[in-house]
Amino acid sequence: MNSKTDLGQFISEKKRKKKLQSQELAKILGVSVPYLSQIEHGKRRCPDLRLIKKMIEVFELTMEETNIFYDLYAEASGQLSPDITEYLQSNKSAVKAIRAARDASATDKDWERFIKY
């Protein structure tokens, strides 16, 4: 199973949970039904970030679900998770911290300690 399919399955699952038909969701999102279907089946590249954010609203995702959705999007697109990118763009100290961790060869264990702190 590839990550694009994982992203599509997540979207399909949330669509079912909200009891939305493909036609309804496509109309809300402002996309065609075939385009939505291709995303759900992993046959189309990742949707743009605007569409991802609209899906988060429509599906009324929790913070945890939003993080999962962003991570699936990142895996499928080969990019950094959009919420992380936005945070780093708005916080110069976080960028410095990431670079310092990189330069110090921070391990997963180091990061886990930082998270607990």
mmCIF file of C-alpha atoms in Angstrom:
data_model
loop_
_atom_site.group_PDB
_atom_site.id
_atom_site.type_symbol
_atom_site.label_atom_id
_atom_site.label_comp_id
_atom_site.label_asym_id
_atom_site.label_seq_id
_atom_site.Cartn_x
_atom_site.Cartn_y
_atom_site.Cartn_z
ATOM 1 C CA MET A 1 0.000 0.000 0.000
ATOM 2 C CA ASN A 2 1.518 3.353 -0.957
ATOM 3 C CA SER A 3 1.181 6.546 1.060
ATOM 4 C CA LYS A 4 -1.006 8.174 -1.594
ATOM 5 C CA THR A 5 -3.507 5.391 -1.040
ATOM 6 C CA ASP A 6 -3.245 5.974 2.712
ATOM 7 C CA LEU A 7 -4.113 9.642 2.210
ATOM 8 C CA GLY A 8 -7.008 8.668 -0.050
ATOM 9 C CA GLN A 9 -8.272 6.089 2.406
ATOM 10 C CA PHE A 10 -8.183 8.675 5.179
ATOM 11 C CA ILE A 11 -10.260 11.055 3.054
ATOM 12 C CA SER A 12 -12.717 8.276 2.126
ATOM 13 C CA GLU A 13 -13.091 7.231 5.763
ATOM 14 C CA LYS A 14 -13.789 10.780 6.927
ATOM 15 C CA LYS A 15 -16.247 11.310 4.064
ATOM 16 C CA ARG A 16 -18.156 8.188 5.136
ATOM 17 C CA LYS A 17 -18.057 9.245 8.777
ATOM 18 C CA LYS A 18 -19.641 12.601 7.862
ATOM 19 C CA LYS A 19 -22.179 10.707 5.713
ATOM 20 C CA LEU A 20 -21.261 12.745 2.643
ATOM 21 C CA GLN A 21 -21.703 11.480 -0.886
ATOM 22 C CA SER A 22 -18.862 12.151 -3.318
ATOM 23 C CA GLN A 23 -21.033 14.640 -5.185
ATOM 24 C CA GLU A 24 -21.746 16.593 -2.012
ATOM 25 C CA LEU A 25 -18.139 16.691 -0.880
ATOM 26 C CA ALA A 26 -16.861 17.642 -4.322
ATOM 27 C CA LYS A 27 -19.333 20.533 -4.476
ATOM 28 C CA ILE A 28 -18.349 21.766 -0.998
ATOM 29 C CA LEU A 29 -14.668 21.568 -1.919
ATOM 30 C CA GLY A 30 -15.155 23.138 -5.323
ATOM 31 C CA VAL A 31 -13.677 20.208 -7.248
ATOM 32 C CA SER A 32 -15.073 17.696 -9.702
ATOM 33 C CA VAL A 33 -16.293 14.274 -8.596
ATOM 34 C CA PRO A 34 -13.723 12.507 -10.833
ATOM 35 C CA TYR A 35 -10.895 14.580 -9.318
ATOM 36 C CA LEU A 36 -12.027 13.701 -5.781
ATOM 37 C CA SER A 37 -12.316 10.034 -6.724
ATOM 38 C CA GLN A 38 -8.797 10.039 -8.173
ATOM 39 C CA ILE A 39 -7.422 11.509 -4.944
ATOM 40 C CA GLU A 40 -9.266 8.918 -2.863
ATOM 41 C CA HIS A 41 -7.904 6.084 -5.015
ATOM 42 C CA GLY A 42 -4.317 7.383 -5.073
ATOM 43 C CA LYS A 43 -4.414 8.003 -8.817
ATOM 44 C CA ARG A 44 -3.938 11.749 -8.566
ATOM 45 C CA ARG A 45 -1.152 13.743 -6.995
ATOM 46 C CA CYS A 46 -1.802 15.329 -3.649
ATOM 47 C CA PRO A 47 -4.359 18.081 -3.582
ATOM 48 C CA ASP A 48 -3.102 21.577 -2.886
ATOM 49 C CA LEU A 49 -2.871 22.825 0.672
ATOM 50 C CA ARG A 50 -5.972 25.021 0.289
ATOM 51 C CA LEU A 51 -8.002 21.894 -0.419
ATOM 52 C CA ILE A 52 -6.442 20.010 2.499
ATOM 53 C CA LYS A 53 -7.355 22.847 4.874
ATOM 54 C CA LYS A 54 -10.914 22.921 3.519
ATOM 55 C CA MET A 55 -11.221 19.157 4.134
ATOM 56 C CA ILE A 56 -10.042 19.656 7.722
ATOM 57 C CA GLU A 57 -12.896 22.135 8.209
ATOM 58 C CA VAL A 58 -15.528 20.025 6.444
ATOM 59 C CA PHE A 59 -14.577 16.833 8.275
ATOM 60 C CA GLU A 60 -14.331 18.742 11.597
ATOM 61 C CA LEU A 61 -11.106 16.955 12.426
ATOM 62 C CA THR A 62 -9.724 16.908 15.936
ATOM 63 C CA MET A 63 -6.177 18.170 16.478
ATOM 64 C CA GLU A 64 -4.912 14.576 16.520
ATOM 65 C CA GLU A 65 -6.766 13.730 13.287
ATOM 66 C CA THR A 66 -5.477 16.942 11.701
ATOM 67 C CA ASN A 67 -1.907 15.986 12.585
ATOM 68 C CA ILE A 68 -2.416 12.525 11.077
ATOM 69 C CA PHE A 69 -3.928 14.076 7.948
ATOM 70 C CA TYR A 70 -1.024 16.510 7.596
ATOM 71 C CA ASP A 71 1.482 13.672 8.062
ATOM 72 C CA LEU A 72 -0.244 11.552 5.398
ATOM 73 C CA TYR A 73 -0.225 14.563 3.093
ATOM 74 C CA ALA A 74 3.485 15.070 3.768
ATOM 75 C CA GLU A 75 4.281 11.412 3.025
ATOM 76 C CA ALA A 76 2.266 11.434 -0.174
ATOM 77 C CA SER A 77 3.666 14.749 -1.404
ATOM 78 C CA GLY A 78 7.261 14.214 -0.319
ATOM 79 C CA GLN A 79 7.186 17.516 1.546
ATOM 80 C CA LEU A 80 7.406 18.545 5.170
ATOM 81 C CA SER A 81 4.064 18.534 6.968
ATOM 82 C CA PRO A 82 2.335 21.869 6.180
ATOM 83 C CA ASP A 83 1.618 22.746 9.803
ATOM 84 C CA ILE A 84 5.306 22.327 10.640
ATOM 85 C CA THR A 85 6.341 24.423 7.652
ATOM 86 C CA GLU A 86 3.965 27.214 8.682
ATOM 87 C CA TYR A 87 5.237 27.095 12.256
ATOM 88 C CA LEU A 88 8.872 27.240 11.195
ATOM 89 C CA GLN A 89 8.160 30.124 8.819
ATOM 90 C CA SER A 90 6.650 32.125 11.660
ATOM 91 C CA ASN A 91 9.204 31.255 14.343
ATOM 92 C CA LYS A 92 12.856 32.033 13.657
ATOM 93 C CA SER A 93 13.926 30.614 17.028
ATOM 94 C CA ALA A 94 12.436 27.240 16.105
ATOM 95 C CA VAL A 95 14.496 27.221 12.913
ATOM 96 C CA LYS A 96 17.629 28.002 14.954
ATOM 97 C CA ALA A 97 16.743 25.186 17.362
ATOM 98 C CA ILE A 98 16.294 22.685 14.515
ATOM 99 C CA ARG A 99 19.637 23.676 13.023
ATOM 100 C CA ALA A 100 21.334 23.460 16.421
ATOM 101 C CA ALA A 101 19.879 19.978 16.905
ATOM 102 C CA ARG A 102 21.068 18.990 13.427
ATOM 103 C CA ASP A 103 24.554 20.353 14.078
ATOM 104 C CA ALA A 104 24.675 18.508 17.397
ATOM 105 C CA SER A 105 23.463 15.293 15.723
ATOM 106 C CA ALA A 106 20.463 15.121 18.068
ATOM 107 C CA THR A 107 19.066 11.610 18.364
ATOM 108 C CA ASP A 108 15.474 10.466 18.751
ATOM 109 C CA LYS A 109 16.223 9.993 22.439
ATOM 110 C CA ASP A 110 17.382 13.625 22.665
ATOM 111 C CA TRP A 111 14.175 14.788 21.008
ATOM 112 C CA GLU A 112 12.037 12.634 23.304
ATOM 113 C CA ARG A 113 13.695 14.263 26.328
ATOM 114 C CA PHE A 114 13.062 17.680 24.830
ATOM 115 C CA ILE A 115 9.397 16.835 24.218
ATOM 116 C CA LYS A 116 8.961 15.678 27.829
ATOM 117 C CA TYR A 117 10.658 18.846 29.088
#
